Short mmCIF file of N, CA and C in Angstrom, two decimals:
data_model
loop_
_atom_site.label_atom_id
_atom_site.label_comp_id
_atom_site.label_asym_id
_atom_site.label_seq_id
_atom_site.Cartn_x
_atom_site.Cartn_y
_atom_site.Cartn_z
N UNK Y 1 -21.12 -111.50 -17.66
CA UNK Y 1 -19.94 -112.31 -17.13
C UNK Y 1 -20.00 -112.74 -15.54
N UNK Y 2 -18.95 -112.94 -14.89
CA UNK Y 2 -18.62 -113.10 -13.58
C UNK Y 2 -19.44 -112.04 -12.45
N UNK Y 3 -18.92 -110.67 -12.94
CA UNK Y 3 -19.55 -109.76 -12.25
C UNK Y 3 -21.20 -109.98 -12.18
N UNK Y 4 -21.80 -109.87 -13.14
CA UNK Y 4 -23.36 -110.17 -13.10
C UNK Y 4 -23.70 -111.11 -12.33
N UNK Y 5 -23.03 -112.30 -12.57
CA UNK Y 5 -23.24 -113.52 -11.55
C UNK Y 5 -23.07 -113.06 -10.17
N UNK Y 6 -22.10 -112.61 -10.05
CA UNK Y 6 -21.83 -112.30 -8.45
C UNK Y 6 -22.74 -111.21 -7.81
N UNK Y 7 -23.02 -110.70 -8.75
CA UNK Y 7 -24.15 -109.18 -8.31
C UNK Y 7 -25.51 -110.02 -8.21
N UNK Y 8 -26.19 -110.89 -8.93
CA UNK Y 8 -27.04 -111.61 -8.59
C UNK Y 8 -27.21 -112.36 -7.43
N UNK Y 9 -26.17 -113.07 -7.05
CA UNK Y 9 -25.96 -113.60 -5.62
C UNK Y 9 -25.99 -112.86 -4.69
N UNK Y 10 -25.16 -111.64 -4.85
CA UNK Y 10 -25.17 -110.73 -3.44
C UNK Y 10 -26.57 -110.31 -3.40
N UNK Y 11 -27.30 -109.93 -4.63
CA UNK Y 11 -28.67 -109.42 -4.47
C UNK Y 11 -29.69 -110.27 -3.78
N UNK Y 12 -29.62 -111.47 -4.17
CA UNK Y 12 -30.35 -112.59 -3.55
C UNK Y 12 -30.11 -112.62 -2.21
N UNK Y 13 -28.80 -112.65 -1.77
CA UNK Y 13 -28.62 -112.70 -0.06
C UNK Y 13 -29.29 -111.48 0.40
N UNK Y 14 -29.40 -110.25 -0.16
CA UNK Y 14 -29.77 -109.33 0.49
C UNK Y 14 -31.41 -109.36 0.55
N UNK Y 15 -31.65 -109.58 -0.54
CA UNK Y 15 -33.37 -110.10 -0.57
C UNK Y 15 -33.80 -110.92 0.57
N UNK Y 16 -32.93 -111.91 0.64
CA UNK Y 16 -33.51 -113.07 1.70
C UNK Y 16 -33.15 -112.53 3.17
N UNK Y 17 -32.03 -111.85 3.42
CA UNK Y 17 -31.92 -111.14 4.62
C UNK Y 17 -33.02 -110.17 5.12
N UNK Y 18 -33.36 -109.42 3.98
CA UNK Y 18 -34.78 -108.40 4.53
C UNK Y 18 -35.78 -109.12 4.65
N UNK Y 19 -35.97 -110.25 3.83
CA UNK Y 19 -37.38 -111.21 4.40
C UNK Y 19 -37.11 -111.67 5.61
N UNK Y 20 -35.97 -112.07 6.11
CA UNK Y 20 -35.70 -112.85 7.12
C UNK Y 20 -35.88 -112.22 8.62
N UNK Y 21 -35.01 -110.64 8.34
CA UNK Y 21 -34.80 -109.81 9.40
C UNK Y 21 -35.46 -108.56 9.36
N UNK Y 22 -35.96 -108.17 8.06
CA UNK Y 22 -36.52 -106.89 8.13
C UNK Y 22 -35.30 -105.90 7.54
N UNK Y 23 -35.94 -104.65 6.76
CA UNK Y 23 -34.83 -104.01 6.14
C UNK Y 23 -33.73 -103.19 7.22
N UNK Y 24 -34.07 -103.08 8.32
CA UNK Y 24 -33.35 -102.19 9.33
C UNK Y 24 -32.55 -102.95 9.98
N UNK Y 25 -32.13 -104.45 9.73
CA UNK Y 25 -31.38 -105.00 10.55
C UNK Y 25 -29.86 -105.03 10.38
N UNK Y 26 -28.94 -105.22 11.25
CA UNK Y 26 -27.55 -104.95 10.70
C UNK Y 26 -27.01 -105.96 9.79
N UNK Y 27 -27.60 -107.17 9.58
CA UNK Y 27 -27.11 -108.20 8.69
C UNK Y 27 -27.40 -107.73 7.29
N UNK Y 28 -28.48 -107.04 7.20
CA UNK Y 28 -28.98 -106.47 5.89
C UNK Y 28 -27.85 -105.39 5.54
N UNK Y 29 -27.44 -104.61 6.39
CA UNK Y 29 -26.55 -103.52 6.23
C UNK Y 29 -24.97 -104.26 5.79
N UNK Y 30 -24.61 -105.20 6.26
CA UNK Y 30 -23.54 -106.09 5.64
C UNK Y 30 -23.76 -106.47 4.05
N UNK Y 31 -25.18 -107.11 3.90
CA UNK Y 31 -25.15 -107.39 2.31
C UNK Y 31 -25.08 -106.18 1.51
N UNK Y 32 -25.77 -105.00 2.21
CA UNK Y 32 -25.84 -103.87 1.46
C UNK Y 32 -24.12 -103.42 1.19
N UNK Y 33 -23.34 -103.47 1.98
CA UNK Y 33 -21.90 -103.18 1.85
C UNK Y 33 -21.21 -104.13 0.93
N UNK Y 34 -21.58 -105.53 1.18
CA UNK Y 34 -21.19 -106.40 0.15
C UNK Y 34 -21.44 -106.19 -1.39
N UNK Y 35 -22.69 -105.51 -1.38
CA UNK Y 35 -22.86 -105.15 -3.00
C UNK Y 35 -22.26 -103.90 -3.32
N UNK Y 36 -22.35 -102.97 -2.23
CA UNK Y 36 -21.67 -101.79 -2.83
C UNK Y 36 -19.98 -101.85 -3.45
N UNK Y 37 -19.44 -102.56 -2.50
CA UNK Y 37 -17.87 -102.56 -2.77
C UNK Y 37 -17.58 -103.08 -4.50
N UNK Y 38 -18.05 -104.19 -4.86
CA UNK Y 38 -18.18 -104.37 -6.19
C UNK Y 38 -18.62 -103.42 -7.18
N UNK Y 39 -19.81 -102.78 -6.57
CA UNK Y 39 -20.12 -101.66 -7.47
C UNK Y 39 -19.29 -100.67 -7.59
N UNK Y 40 -18.52 -100.41 -6.69
CA UNK Y 40 -17.68 -99.43 -6.63
C UNK Y 40 -16.35 -99.58 -7.63
N UNK Y 41 -15.75 -100.77 -7.47
CA UNK Y 41 -14.86 -101.34 -8.20
C UNK Y 41 -15.10 -101.33 -9.42
N UNK Y 42 -16.21 -101.39 -10.18
CA UNK Y 42 -16.76 -101.46 -11.27
C UNK Y 42 -17.03 -100.22 -11.94
N UNK Y 43 -16.91 -98.95 -11.12
CA UNK Y 43 -17.47 -97.62 -11.59
C UNK Y 43 -18.79 -97.23 -11.57
N UNK Y 44 -19.60 -98.02 -10.77
CA UNK Y 44 -21.19 -97.81 -10.72
C UNK Y 44 -21.13 -97.10 -9.30
N UNK Y 45 -20.68 -95.96 -9.36
CA UNK Y 45 -20.47 -94.93 -8.12
C UNK Y 45 -21.94 -94.58 -7.71
N UNK Y 46 -23.12 -94.26 -8.45
CA UNK Y 46 -24.26 -93.94 -7.86
C UNK Y 46 -24.86 -94.90 -6.91
N UNK Y 47 -24.80 -96.27 -7.85
CA UNK Y 47 -25.61 -97.37 -6.97
C UNK Y 47 -24.67 -97.86 -5.61
N UNK Y 48 -23.46 -97.75 -5.68
CA UNK Y 48 -22.40 -98.04 -4.41
C UNK Y 48 -22.87 -97.03 -3.53
N UNK Y 49 -22.79 -95.73 -3.91
CA UNK Y 49 -23.08 -94.70 -2.94
C UNK Y 49 -24.47 -94.90 -2.18
N UNK Y 50 -25.66 -95.33 -3.13
CA UNK Y 50 -26.89 -95.27 -2.46
C UNK Y 50 -26.89 -96.55 -1.50
N UNK Y 51 -26.22 -97.58 -1.79
CA UNK Y 51 -26.24 -99.02 -1.01
C UNK Y 51 -25.44 -98.59 0.22
N UNK Y 52 -24.08 -97.70 0.13
CA UNK Y 52 -23.39 -97.84 1.28
C UNK Y 52 -24.23 -96.51 2.27
N UNK Y 53 -25.08 -95.67 1.82
CA UNK Y 53 -25.86 -94.64 2.45
C UNK Y 53 -26.80 -95.60 3.35
N UNK Y 54 -27.57 -96.46 2.47
CA UNK Y 54 -28.36 -97.39 3.59
C UNK Y 54 -27.89 -98.20 4.53
N UNK Y 55 -26.50 -98.75 3.95
CA UNK Y 55 -25.88 -99.62 5.05
C UNK Y 55 -25.56 -98.69 6.27
N UNK Y 56 -24.92 -97.70 6.10
CA UNK Y 56 -24.32 -96.65 7.09
C UNK Y 56 -25.68 -96.14 8.37
N UNK Y 57 -26.62 -95.78 7.35
CA UNK Y 57 -28.13 -95.39 7.99
C UNK Y 57 -28.30 -96.69 9.33
N UNK Y 58 -28.76 -98.14 8.68
CA UNK Y 58 -28.82 -99.19 9.43
C UNK Y 58 -27.92 -99.39 10.69
N UNK Y 59 -26.69 -99.41 10.10
CA UNK Y 59 -25.53 -99.54 11.14
C UNK Y 59 -25.84 -98.64 12.30
N UNK Y 60 -25.56 -97.24 11.83
CA UNK Y 60 -25.82 -96.15 12.78
C UNK Y 60 -27.08 -96.41 14.00
N UNK Y 61 -28.15 -96.78 13.11
CA UNK Y 61 -29.32 -96.90 14.06
C UNK Y 61 -29.33 -98.06 14.83
N UNK Y 62 -28.65 -99.02 14.30
CA UNK Y 62 -28.70 -100.28 15.06
C UNK Y 62 -27.61 -100.43 16.04
N UNK Y 63 -26.27 -99.94 15.64
CA UNK Y 63 -24.89 -100.02 16.40
C UNK Y 63 -24.45 -99.09 16.96
N UNK Y 64 -24.93 -97.73 16.38
CA UNK Y 64 -24.03 -96.43 16.88
C UNK Y 64 -22.99 -96.27 16.03
N UNK Y 65 -22.70 -94.81 15.97
CA UNK Y 65 -21.50 -94.31 15.23
C UNK Y 65 -20.32 -94.96 15.41
N UNK Y 66 -20.09 -95.52 16.56
CA UNK Y 66 -18.73 -95.71 17.02
C UNK Y 66 -18.48 -97.39 16.87
N UNK Y 67 -19.35 -98.11 16.39
CA UNK Y 67 -19.48 -99.49 16.12
C UNK Y 67 -18.49 -99.62 14.82
N UNK Y 68 -17.60 -100.62 14.92
CA UNK Y 68 -16.37 -100.68 13.76
C UNK Y 68 -17.22 -101.03 12.42
N UNK Y 69 -18.30 -101.57 12.39
CA UNK Y 69 -19.12 -101.63 11.06
C UNK Y 69 -19.54 -100.55 10.50
N UNK Y 70 -20.16 -99.33 11.37
CA UNK Y 70 -20.40 -98.20 11.03
C UNK Y 70 -19.17 -97.44 10.31
N UNK Y 71 -18.02 -97.41 11.28
CA UNK Y 71 -17.01 -96.83 10.71
C UNK Y 71 -16.22 -97.17 9.66
N UNK Y 72 -16.43 -98.49 9.40
CA UNK Y 72 -16.00 -98.87 7.99
C UNK Y 72 -16.87 -98.76 6.85
N UNK Y 73 -18.17 -98.63 7.10
CA UNK Y 73 -19.17 -98.18 6.02
C UNK Y 73 -18.84 -96.58 5.72
N UNK Y 74 -18.70 -95.96 6.75
CA UNK Y 74 -18.24 -94.67 6.64
C UNK Y 74 -17.22 -94.33 5.86
N UNK Y 75 -16.07 -95.14 6.01
CA UNK Y 75 -14.81 -95.07 5.14
C UNK Y 75 -15.23 -95.30 3.99
N UNK Y 76 -15.83 -96.45 3.46
CA UNK Y 76 -16.24 -96.81 2.43
C UNK Y 76 -17.05 -95.67 1.63
N UNK Y 77 -17.76 -95.07 1.93
CA UNK Y 77 -18.66 -94.09 1.58
C UNK Y 77 -17.90 -92.99 1.28
N UNK Y 78 -16.97 -92.74 2.12
CA UNK Y 78 -16.08 -91.56 1.85
C UNK Y 78 -14.93 -91.81 0.45
N UNK Y 79 -14.86 -92.95 0.59
CA UNK Y 79 -13.86 -93.37 -0.68
C UNK Y 79 -15.02 -93.29 -1.89
N UNK Y 80 -16.06 -93.81 -1.93
CA UNK Y 80 -17.16 -93.51 -2.88
C UNK Y 80 -17.35 -92.29 -3.45
N UNK Y 81 -17.33 -91.27 -2.48
CA UNK Y 81 -17.47 -89.68 -2.49
C UNK Y 81 -16.38 -89.07 -3.22
N UNK Y 82 -15.06 -89.65 -2.89
CA UNK Y 82 -13.78 -89.06 -3.39
C UNK Y 82 -13.70 -89.40 -5.06
N UNK Y 83 -14.19 -90.68 -5.17
CA UNK Y 83 -13.96 -90.90 -6.56
C UNK Y 83 -15.14 -90.35 -7.52
N UNK Y 84 -15.96 -89.73 -6.94
CA UNK Y 84 -16.96 -88.99 -7.73
C UNK Y 84 -16.55 -87.26 -7.54
N UNK Y 85 -15.57 -86.83 -7.01
CA UNK Y 85 -15.07 -85.73 -6.81
C UNK Y 85 -15.91 -84.85 -5.83
N UNK Y 86 -16.78 -85.57 -4.91
CA UNK Y 86 -17.58 -85.03 -3.94
C UNK Y 86 -16.47 -84.82 -2.64
N UNK Y 87 -15.55 -83.99 -2.98
CA UNK Y 87 -14.52 -83.80 -1.72
C UNK Y 87 -15.02 -83.27 -0.64
N UNK Y 88 -15.90 -82.32 -0.46
CA UNK Y 88 -16.21 -81.58 0.95
C UNK Y 88 -17.01 -82.49 1.56
N UNK Y 89 -18.09 -83.35 0.97
CA UNK Y 89 -19.17 -84.31 1.78
C UNK Y 89 -17.90 -85.72 2.14
N UNK Y 90 -17.10 -86.02 1.25
CA UNK Y 90 -16.23 -87.17 1.23
C UNK Y 90 -15.26 -86.69 2.60
N UNK Y 91 -14.92 -85.38 2.95
CA UNK Y 91 -14.26 -85.08 4.10
C UNK Y 91 -14.79 -85.14 5.34
N UNK Y 92 -16.29 -84.73 5.03
CA UNK Y 92 -17.16 -84.92 6.31
C UNK Y 92 -17.46 -86.01 6.81
N UNK Y 93 -17.68 -86.88 5.93
CA UNK Y 93 -17.97 -88.53 6.06
C UNK Y 93 -16.75 -89.15 6.86
N UNK Y 94 -15.42 -88.80 6.25
CA UNK Y 94 -13.99 -89.43 6.93
C UNK Y 94 -14.14 -88.76 8.19
N UNK Y 95 -14.41 -87.78 8.55
CA UNK Y 95 -14.27 -87.01 9.93
C UNK Y 95 -15.00 -87.90 11.00
N UNK Y 96 -16.38 -88.14 10.34
CA UNK Y 96 -17.20 -88.92 11.14
C UNK Y 96 -16.61 -90.53 11.51
N UNK Y 97 -16.21 -90.81 10.37
CA UNK Y 97 -15.75 -92.24 10.57
C UNK Y 97 -14.20 -92.12 11.68
N UNK Y 98 -13.61 -91.16 11.59
CA UNK Y 98 -12.60 -90.82 12.49
C UNK Y 98 -12.92 -90.80 14.00
N UNK Y 99 -14.07 -89.85 13.85
CA UNK Y 99 -14.56 -89.56 15.34
C UNK Y 99 -15.31 -90.87 15.98
N UNK Y 100 -15.95 -91.73 15.11
CA UNK Y 100 -16.44 -93.10 15.52
C UNK Y 100 -15.39 -93.98 16.00
N UNK Y 101 -14.39 -94.09 15.12
CA UNK Y 101 -13.02 -95.04 15.36
C UNK Y 101 -12.40 -94.62 16.69
N UNK Y 102 -12.43 -93.10 17.04
CA UNK Y 102 -11.72 -92.82 18.27
C UNK Y 102 -12.83 -93.46 19.53
N UNK Y 103 -13.83 -92.99 19.13
CA UNK Y 103 -14.69 -93.25 20.48
C UNK Y 103 -14.89 -94.99 20.51
N UNK Y 104 -14.77 -95.71 19.59
CA UNK Y 104 -14.34 -96.94 20.00
C UNK Y 104 -13.27 -97.63 20.50
N UNK Y 105 -12.19 -96.90 20.06
CA UNK Y 105 -10.93 -97.34 20.24
C UNK Y 105 -10.17 -95.99 20.57
N UNK Y 106 -10.31 -95.61 22.08
CA UNK Y 106 -9.62 -94.24 22.35
C UNK Y 106 -8.13 -94.50 22.50
N UNK Y 107 -7.43 -95.32 22.66
CA UNK Y 107 -6.18 -95.74 22.72
C UNK Y 107 -5.83 -95.72 21.17
N UNK Y 108 -4.14 -95.85 20.61
CA UNK Y 108 -3.86 -95.75 19.48
C UNK Y 108 -4.58 -97.08 18.84
N UNK Y 109 -4.98 -97.30 17.63
CA UNK Y 109 -5.34 -98.55 17.03
C UNK Y 109 -5.25 -98.38 15.62
N UNK Y 110 -5.18 -99.54 14.89
CA UNK Y 110 -5.20 -99.67 13.56
C UNK Y 110 -6.44 -99.10 12.70
N UNK Y 111 -7.59 -99.23 13.55
CA UNK Y 111 -8.91 -98.63 13.21
C UNK Y 111 -8.68 -97.06 13.20
N UNK Y 112 -8.13 -96.57 14.11
CA UNK Y 112 -8.03 -95.23 13.91
C UNK Y 112 -7.13 -94.74 13.05
N UNK Y 113 -6.08 -95.51 12.78
CA UNK Y 113 -5.02 -95.07 12.02
C UNK Y 113 -5.64 -95.14 10.50
N UNK Y 114 -6.33 -96.35 10.24
CA UNK Y 114 -6.96 -96.20 9.03
C UNK Y 114 -7.95 -95.24 8.52
N UNK Y 115 -8.59 -94.68 9.45
CA UNK Y 115 -9.48 -93.47 9.27
C UNK Y 115 -8.60 -92.41 9.44
N UNK Y 116 -7.78 -92.11 10.05
CA UNK Y 116 -6.82 -91.01 9.73
C UNK Y 116 -6.21 -91.05 8.39
N UNK Y 117 -5.92 -92.18 7.83
CA UNK Y 117 -5.46 -92.18 6.54
C UNK Y 117 -6.58 -92.03 5.30
N UNK Y 118 -7.62 -92.30 5.65
CA UNK Y 118 -8.86 -92.03 4.85
C UNK Y 118 -8.93 -90.69 4.63
N UNK Y 119 -9.12 -89.89 5.73
CA UNK Y 119 -9.28 -88.43 5.77
C UNK Y 119 -7.99 -87.92 5.28
N UNK Y 120 -7.03 -88.20 5.33
CA UNK Y 120 -5.74 -87.54 4.60
C UNK Y 120 -5.93 -87.85 3.10
N UNK Y 121 -6.26 -88.90 2.78
CA UNK Y 121 -6.49 -89.19 1.25
C UNK Y 121 -7.41 -87.85 0.69
N UNK Y 122 -8.48 -87.75 1.52
CA UNK Y 122 -9.58 -86.87 0.72
C UNK Y 122 -8.92 -85.43 0.93
N UNK Y 123 -8.19 -85.24 2.13
CA UNK Y 123 -7.66 -83.73 2.10
C UNK Y 123 -6.86 -83.58 1.04
N UNK Y 124 -5.80 -84.56 0.67
CA UNK Y 124 -4.75 -84.38 -0.03
C UNK Y 124 -5.58 -84.22 -1.75
N UNK Y 125 -6.51 -84.79 -1.80
CA UNK Y 125 -7.62 -84.65 -3.17
C UNK Y 125 -7.96 -82.84 -3.26
N UNK Y 126 -8.13 -82.78 -2.03
CA UNK Y 126 -8.81 -81.35 -1.81
C UNK Y 126 -7.95 -80.17 -1.96
N UNK Y 127 -6.38 -80.58 -2.04
CA UNK Y 127 -5.22 -79.62 -2.07
C UNK Y 127 -4.89 -79.00 -0.79
N UNK Y 128 -5.38 -79.82 0.50
CA UNK Y 128 -5.20 -79.41 1.87
C UNK Y 128 -3.88 -80.19 2.32
N UNK Y 129 -2.83 -79.75 1.84
CA UNK Y 129 -1.66 -80.52 1.88
C UNK Y 129 -1.26 -80.83 3.30
N UNK Y 130 -1.22 -79.68 3.95
CA UNK Y 130 -0.76 -79.74 5.45
C UNK Y 130 -1.71 -80.51 6.19
N UNK Y 131 -2.94 -80.36 6.15
CA UNK Y 131 -3.75 -81.22 6.82
C UNK Y 131 -3.73 -82.63 6.68
N UNK Y 132 -3.41 -82.82 5.34
CA UNK Y 132 -3.27 -84.44 5.04
C UNK Y 132 -1.94 -85.09 5.43
N UNK Y 133 -1.09 -84.25 5.33
CA UNK Y 133 0.32 -84.51 5.88
C UNK Y 133 0.08 -84.86 7.45
N UNK Y 134 -0.54 -84.19 8.02
CA UNK Y 134 -0.82 -83.98 9.62
C UNK Y 134 -1.28 -85.44 9.77
N UNK Y 135 -2.42 -85.65 9.03
CA UNK Y 135 -3.18 -86.94 9.39
C UNK Y 135 -2.39 -88.20 8.91
N UNK Y 136 -1.40 -88.08 8.07
CA UNK Y 136 -0.54 -89.29 7.92
C UNK Y 136 0.36 -89.65 8.78
N UNK Y 137 0.88 -88.49 9.41
CA UNK Y 137 1.78 -88.61 10.38
C UNK Y 137 1.03 -89.21 11.56
N UNK Y 138 -0.24 -88.80 11.99
CA UNK Y 138 -0.98 -89.02 13.10
C UNK Y 138 -1.01 -90.50 12.92
N UNK Y 139 -1.40 -91.03 11.78
CA UNK Y 139 -1.98 -92.52 11.54
C UNK Y 139 -0.64 -93.40 11.90
N UNK Y 140 0.91 -92.70 11.33
CA UNK Y 140 2.02 -93.65 11.63
C UNK Y 140 2.24 -93.77 13.03
N UNK Y 141 1.92 -92.52 13.83
CA UNK Y 141 2.14 -92.59 15.31
C UNK Y 141 1.23 -93.58 15.91
N UNK Y 142 -0.03 -93.53 15.67
CA UNK Y 142 -0.89 -94.46 16.15
C UNK Y 142 -0.48 -96.01 15.94
N UNK Y 143 0.04 -96.11 14.60
CA UNK Y 143 0.24 -97.50 14.32
C UNK Y 143 1.58 -97.91 15.09
N UNK Y 144 2.47 -97.19 15.37
CA UNK Y 144 3.82 -97.11 16.24
C UNK Y 144 3.18 -97.46 17.81
N UNK Y 145 2.28 -96.48 18.03
CA UNK Y 145 1.92 -96.75 19.58
C UNK Y 145 1.08 -97.95 19.88
N UNK Y 146 0.40 -98.64 18.80
CA UNK Y 146 -0.28 -99.83 19.13
C UNK Y 146 0.64 -101.03 18.76
N UNK Y 147 1.89 -100.82 18.39
CA UNK Y 147 2.84 -101.56 18.12
C UNK Y 147 2.42 -102.55 16.96
N UNK Y 148 2.15 -101.90 15.88
CA UNK Y 148 1.75 -102.64 14.48
C UNK Y 148 3.17 -102.37 13.43
N UNK Y 149 3.37 -103.57 13.09
CA UNK Y 149 4.46 -103.58 12.35
C UNK Y 149 4.65 -102.15 11.19
N UNK Y 150 6.06 -101.88 10.95
CA UNK Y 150 6.22 -100.78 9.91
C UNK Y 150 5.94 -101.17 8.60
N UNK Y 151 5.93 -102.66 8.41
CA UNK Y 151 5.50 -103.00 7.12
C UNK Y 151 4.21 -103.41 6.82
N UNK Y 152 3.32 -103.16 7.93
CA UNK Y 152 1.81 -103.36 7.49
C UNK Y 152 1.49 -102.54 6.57
N UNK Y 153 0.16 -102.91 5.81
CA UNK Y 153 -0.25 -102.01 4.79
C UNK Y 153 -0.47 -100.77 4.96
N UNK Y 154 -1.13 -100.57 6.15
CA UNK Y 154 -1.56 -99.34 6.47
C UNK Y 154 -0.58 -98.17 6.77
N UNK Y 155 0.88 -98.97 7.36
CA UNK Y 155 1.87 -97.91 7.53
C UNK Y 155 2.50 -97.87 6.33
N UNK Y 156 2.94 -98.60 5.29
CA UNK Y 156 3.14 -98.28 3.91
C UNK Y 156 2.27 -97.33 3.42
N UNK Y 157 0.77 -97.25 3.37
CA UNK Y 157 0.15 -96.48 3.11
C UNK Y 157 0.33 -95.07 3.44
N UNK Y 158 0.50 -94.94 4.58
CA UNK Y 158 0.89 -93.70 5.41
C UNK Y 158 2.31 -92.98 4.77
N UNK Y 159 3.11 -93.79 4.51
CA UNK Y 159 4.32 -93.39 4.22
C UNK Y 159 4.40 -92.90 2.57
N UNK Y 160 3.61 -93.67 1.94
CA UNK Y 160 3.55 -93.64 0.43
C UNK Y 160 2.69 -92.16 0.07
N UNK Y 161 1.65 -92.05 0.99
CA UNK Y 161 0.82 -90.77 1.11
C UNK Y 161 1.69 -89.66 1.45
N UNK Y 162 2.41 -89.72 2.56
CA UNK Y 162 3.38 -88.61 2.84
C UNK Y 162 4.09 -88.13 1.49
N UNK Y 163 4.70 -89.17 1.05
CA UNK Y 163 5.92 -88.87 -0.07
C UNK Y 163 4.93 -88.52 -1.23
N UNK Y 164 3.65 -88.84 -1.51
CA UNK Y 164 3.06 -88.31 -2.70
C UNK Y 164 2.53 -86.86 -2.51
N UNK Y 165 2.34 -86.65 -1.18
CA UNK Y 165 1.72 -85.14 -0.84
C UNK Y 165 2.84 -84.31 -0.96
N UNK Y 166 4.17 -84.56 -0.26
CA UNK Y 166 5.19 -83.96 -0.45
C UNK Y 166 5.43 -83.53 -2.03
N UNK Y 167 5.34 -84.61 -2.85
CA UNK Y 167 5.63 -84.16 -4.24
C UNK Y 167 4.49 -82.95 -4.77
N UNK Y 168 3.24 -83.23 -4.35
CA UNK Y 168 2.33 -82.32 -4.64
C UNK Y 168 2.60 -81.04 -4.26
N UNK Y 169 3.33 -80.92 -2.96
CA UNK Y 169 3.68 -79.48 -2.41
C UNK Y 169 5.01 -79.18 -3.11
N UNK Y 170 5.76 -79.95 -4.16
CA UNK Y 170 6.73 -79.73 -4.82
C UNK Y 170 7.98 -79.74 -3.97
N UNK Y 171 7.93 -80.71 -3.00
CA UNK Y 171 8.81 -80.72 -1.88
C UNK Y 171 9.71 -82.24 -2.07
N UNK Y 172 10.29 -82.51 -3.59
CA UNK Y 172 11.20 -83.60 -3.59
C UNK Y 172 11.87 -84.35 -2.47
N UNK Y 173 12.58 -83.35 -1.96
CA UNK Y 173 13.63 -83.90 -0.79
C UNK Y 173 12.81 -84.56 0.09
N UNK Y 174 11.83 -84.01 0.95
CA UNK Y 174 10.91 -84.45 1.74
C UNK Y 174 10.10 -85.66 1.55
N UNK Y 175 9.89 -85.65 0.09
CA UNK Y 175 9.38 -86.94 -0.16
C UNK Y 175 10.07 -88.14 -0.36
N UNK Y 176 11.64 -87.83 -0.82
CA UNK Y 176 12.48 -88.95 -0.61
C UNK Y 176 12.83 -89.56 0.50
N UNK Y 177 12.79 -88.70 1.81
CA UNK Y 177 12.86 -89.04 3.00
C UNK Y 177 12.25 -90.09 3.49
N UNK Y 178 11.02 -90.21 2.96
CA UNK Y 178 9.87 -91.21 3.34
C UNK Y 178 9.58 -92.11 2.39
N UNK Y 179 9.82 -91.96 0.95
CA UNK Y 179 10.00 -93.12 -0.06
C UNK Y 179 11.04 -94.13 -0.46
#
């Protein structure tokens, strides 16, 4: 159906970019990421992981680890790894994304908050609830410092994640305070 048709179009775009620019060009990494995300959404985790690893490798080599594209690719890779229950590696990758985001945006920013939330989600799945809650709160603090609306999707995600994690810690009162 539509998925297969879309994937063919995305693969053709990737092939064309490789011919035009070479396999290690940042534009090729964009196509690799664009292929990986629908693969991820459709449960094709191995293919998504392979494409994201290649994209991150290209972005890191061409733009550096602190480039927003690289950081976004790392976060996407961490999400794919989480979906495959590869939590230790997902946490390592999420920490790389956070480090890159902080280097790019040393001040509070949505990019750093997004990376903090990604790391916290991984830690929550690992049962590292205290660390996860700390990262969710740090994400909220960054969003406030960056003067980002408390109704932004990243703020809502932080609050929801805090509430869910408090429930996992069997602390319903703490969860109610944020939910």
